[in-house]
Structure formats: C-alpha cells, structure tokens
Coordinates of C-alpha atoms in Angstrom, one line a residue:
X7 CA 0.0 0.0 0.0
X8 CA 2.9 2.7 0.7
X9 CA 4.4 2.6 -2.4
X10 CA 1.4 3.1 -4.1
X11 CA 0.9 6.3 -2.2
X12 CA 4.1 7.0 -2.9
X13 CA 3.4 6.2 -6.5
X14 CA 0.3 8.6 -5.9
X15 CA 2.5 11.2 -4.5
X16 CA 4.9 11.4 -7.4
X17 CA 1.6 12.0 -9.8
X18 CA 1.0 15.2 -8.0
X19 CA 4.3 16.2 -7.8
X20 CA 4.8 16.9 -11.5
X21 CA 7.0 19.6 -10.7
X22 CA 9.3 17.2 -8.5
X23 CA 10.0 19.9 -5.8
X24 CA 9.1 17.5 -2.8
X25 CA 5.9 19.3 -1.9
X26 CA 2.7 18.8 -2.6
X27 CA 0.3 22.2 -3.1
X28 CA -3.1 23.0 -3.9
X29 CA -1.1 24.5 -7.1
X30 CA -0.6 20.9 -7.9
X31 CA -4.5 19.9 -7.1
X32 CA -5.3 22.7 -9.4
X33 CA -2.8 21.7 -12.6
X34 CA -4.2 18.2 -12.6
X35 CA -8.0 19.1 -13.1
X36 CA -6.6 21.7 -15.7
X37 CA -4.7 18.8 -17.1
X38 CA -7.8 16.7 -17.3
X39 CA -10.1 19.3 -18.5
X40 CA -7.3 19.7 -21.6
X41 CA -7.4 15.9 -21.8
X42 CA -11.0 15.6 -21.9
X43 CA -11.5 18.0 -24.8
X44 CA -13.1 21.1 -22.1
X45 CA -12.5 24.3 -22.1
X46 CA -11.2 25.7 -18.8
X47 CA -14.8 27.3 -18.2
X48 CA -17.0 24.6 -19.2
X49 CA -19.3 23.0 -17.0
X50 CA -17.2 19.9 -17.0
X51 CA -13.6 21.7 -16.4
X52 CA -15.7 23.4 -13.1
X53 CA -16.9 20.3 -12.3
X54 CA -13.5 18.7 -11.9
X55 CA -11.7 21.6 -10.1
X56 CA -14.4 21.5 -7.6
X57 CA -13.8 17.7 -6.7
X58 CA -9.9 18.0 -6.8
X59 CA -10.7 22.0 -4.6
X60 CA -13.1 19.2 -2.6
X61 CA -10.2 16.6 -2.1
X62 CA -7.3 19.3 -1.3
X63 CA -9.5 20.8 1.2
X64 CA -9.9 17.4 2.8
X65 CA -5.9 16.7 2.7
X66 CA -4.9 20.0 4.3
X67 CA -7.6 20.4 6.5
X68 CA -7.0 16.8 8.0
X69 CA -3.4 18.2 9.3
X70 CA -4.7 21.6 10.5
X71 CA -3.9 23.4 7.6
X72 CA -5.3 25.8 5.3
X73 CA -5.5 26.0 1.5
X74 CA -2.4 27.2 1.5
X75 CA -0.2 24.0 2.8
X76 CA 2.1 22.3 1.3
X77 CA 2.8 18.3 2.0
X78 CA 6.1 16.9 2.2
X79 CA 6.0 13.2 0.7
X80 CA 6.1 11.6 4.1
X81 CA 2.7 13.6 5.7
X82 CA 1.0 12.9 1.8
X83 CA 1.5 9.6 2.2
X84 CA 0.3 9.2 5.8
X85 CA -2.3 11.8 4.7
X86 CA -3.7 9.8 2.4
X87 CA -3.6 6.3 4.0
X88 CA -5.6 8.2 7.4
X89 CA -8.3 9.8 5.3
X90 CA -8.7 6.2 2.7
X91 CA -9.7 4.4 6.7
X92 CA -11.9 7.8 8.2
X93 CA -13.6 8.5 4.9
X94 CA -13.4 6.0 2.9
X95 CA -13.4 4.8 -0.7
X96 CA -16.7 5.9 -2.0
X97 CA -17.2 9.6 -0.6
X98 CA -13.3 10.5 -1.0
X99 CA -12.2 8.7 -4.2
X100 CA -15.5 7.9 -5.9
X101 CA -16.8 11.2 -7.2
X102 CA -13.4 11.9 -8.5
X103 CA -13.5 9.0 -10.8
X104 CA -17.1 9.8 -11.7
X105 CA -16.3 13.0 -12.8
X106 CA -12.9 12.8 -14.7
X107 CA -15.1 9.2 -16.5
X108 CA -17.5 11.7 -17.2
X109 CA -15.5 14.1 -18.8
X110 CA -13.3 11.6 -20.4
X111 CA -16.1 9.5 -22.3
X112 CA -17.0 11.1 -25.2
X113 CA -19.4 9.4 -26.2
X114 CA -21.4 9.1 -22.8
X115 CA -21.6 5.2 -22.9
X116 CA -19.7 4.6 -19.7
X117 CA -16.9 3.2 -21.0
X118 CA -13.7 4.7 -21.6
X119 CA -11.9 3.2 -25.3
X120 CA -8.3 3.2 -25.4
X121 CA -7.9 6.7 -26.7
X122 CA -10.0 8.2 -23.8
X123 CA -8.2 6.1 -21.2
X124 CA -4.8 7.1 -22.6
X125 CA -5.7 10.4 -22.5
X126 CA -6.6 9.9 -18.9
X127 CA -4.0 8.4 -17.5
X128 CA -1.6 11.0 -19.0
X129 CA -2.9 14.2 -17.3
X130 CA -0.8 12.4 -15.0
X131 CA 2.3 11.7 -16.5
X132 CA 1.8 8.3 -17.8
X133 CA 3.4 7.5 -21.2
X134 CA 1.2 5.9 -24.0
X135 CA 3.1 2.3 -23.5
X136 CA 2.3 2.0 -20.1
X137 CA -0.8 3.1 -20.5
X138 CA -1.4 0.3 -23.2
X139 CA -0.3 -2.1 -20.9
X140 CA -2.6 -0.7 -18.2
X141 CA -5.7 -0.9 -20.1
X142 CA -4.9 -4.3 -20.9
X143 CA -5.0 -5.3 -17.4
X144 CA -7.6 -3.3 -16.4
X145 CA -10.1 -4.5 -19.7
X146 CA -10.9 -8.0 -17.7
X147 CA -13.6 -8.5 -20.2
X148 CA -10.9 -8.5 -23.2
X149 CA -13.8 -6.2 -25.1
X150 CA -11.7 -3.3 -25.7
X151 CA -13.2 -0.9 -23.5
X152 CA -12.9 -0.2 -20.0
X153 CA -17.0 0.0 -18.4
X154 CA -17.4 2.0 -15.3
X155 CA -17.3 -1.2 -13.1
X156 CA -14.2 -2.3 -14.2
X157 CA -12.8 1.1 -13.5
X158 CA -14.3 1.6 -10.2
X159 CA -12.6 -1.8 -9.3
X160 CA -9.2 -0.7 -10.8
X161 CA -9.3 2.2 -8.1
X162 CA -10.8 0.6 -5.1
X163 CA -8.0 -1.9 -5.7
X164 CA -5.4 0.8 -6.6
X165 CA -6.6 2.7 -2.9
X166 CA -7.9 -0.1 -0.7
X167 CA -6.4 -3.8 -2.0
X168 CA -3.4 -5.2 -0.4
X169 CA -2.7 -8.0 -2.7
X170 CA 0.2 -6.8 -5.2
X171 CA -0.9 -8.8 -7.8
X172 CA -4.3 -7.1 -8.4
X173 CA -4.9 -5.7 -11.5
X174 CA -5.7 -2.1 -10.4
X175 CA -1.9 -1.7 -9.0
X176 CA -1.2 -0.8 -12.2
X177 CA -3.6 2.3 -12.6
X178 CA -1.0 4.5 -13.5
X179 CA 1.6 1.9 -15.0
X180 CA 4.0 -0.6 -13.1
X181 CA 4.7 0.7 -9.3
X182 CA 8.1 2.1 -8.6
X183 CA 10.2 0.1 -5.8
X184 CA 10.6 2.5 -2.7

C-alpha cells in the first residue's frame, strides 16, 4: 500500500520539488479538462476543479492546515492512507473518478476506449506504453473498452487492496520500488 501512495504522491508532484500544493491539485483538473476536450470554463472543467478543490480541502484540513499547505512526501502519504480508513473509498475517491469518466467519455456510454483512457492516464504523467499495458490489465472482459465497473474496481484496488498482484496496481503503470 505505501508505495502506491508513494506512487500517488509522485503523480501530483509533476514539478518534483518535494511538496505537494493545492497548485498541484489545481494543474491536474486543468490537465484533465485539456485531456477531456473542455475548455477551462466549461461545466465539465468546473466540475473537476471543484472535486480535486473538494479533495485538497480534505488533505490539508486533515493536518490543520489551510489551503495554502504544502505536503512533504512523508505527511502525503500518511495523509492519504488516514483519510482512505476515516472516509473511505466511496465519498473521497468515488466522485473523482465519476467526474474525470465523465469528462473523459466522449461518447457518454460509460466506458472509456483506449484513446480516452490514454488520454486519462496521461494528465498524470503516464506514457502511451504504459498506459497500453494498463488498459490491458484493467479491460478483464478483453472487449476493448474499459465499463465504469471495471474502472471503479481498478481504483478501489489501486486505494484499498493489499494483494500486489491485483490488477488495479497498475492504474497509472508498473509501481516504482521505494
């Protein structure tokens, strides 16, 4: 589970300064608005600042601090794994992935093709081979898309599952050693 927050930690930290700020909260719902197509004012680019202004709230104000913090790996991490066990999967991590799915599927058909996934996965960082390889994983049906269920399991198990060899480990490509 640690490295996997660590993992998590490294996604935010695009700028690789150490810290973690609502600066960095705010550039990856820009990045996923520009992913999904969305224009920084559209319904669907306010839709995701407000969950990722929602989540950064959460993070800083869990340690006492305002908007203004910034999170050293270590208290991200620890951050993170306190928050997953007092709020839990569905009302911290849930609406997040409802939202960016939303934005992401173009088509509305709850389910993400490859190029929608890809596009995804890098607002993080993640290259287009690894995220071919993830989708491969994370499509357990083998029918080329990726449904809302399976991507709902891919996170819970990415957040929650301690088993390394689930398939939602790889959400954002093969885990770093730490």
């Amino acid at each position: 589970m640690a490295a996997k927050l660590h993992n998590r930690f490294s996604l935010f930290d695009r700028d690789g300064d150490g810290r973690v700020t609502k600066a960095d909260y705010d550039g990856l719902a820009r990045r996923l608005a520009e992913a999904a197509g969305e224009d920084a004012d559209s319904p669907s680019a306010r839709r995701l600042r407000a969950r990722y202004d929602e989540a950064w709230a959460r993070m800083s104000g869990h340690l006492g601090r305002g908007l203004d913090a910034e999170l050293d790996e270590e208290e991200f991490v620890t951050t993170w794994f306190a928050l997953s066990r007092e709020v839990g999967f569905d009302e911290a991590i849930l609406p997040i992935v409802d939202e960016v799915m939303t934005a992401m599927d173009s088509d509305r058909d709850e389910r993400l093709l490859p190029d929608e996934f890809t596009r995804w996965i890098g607002a993080y960082g993640v290259s287009r081979e690894a995220a071919a390889a993830v989708f491969t994983r994370l499509d357990r049906d083998g029918d080329g898309m990726i449904s809302r269920d399976e991507l709902v399991r891919a996170f819970r198990e990415y957040h929650t599952g301690t088993d390394p060899e689930l398939p939602g480990n790889w959400l954002y490509g093969p885990l770093p050693t730490y």
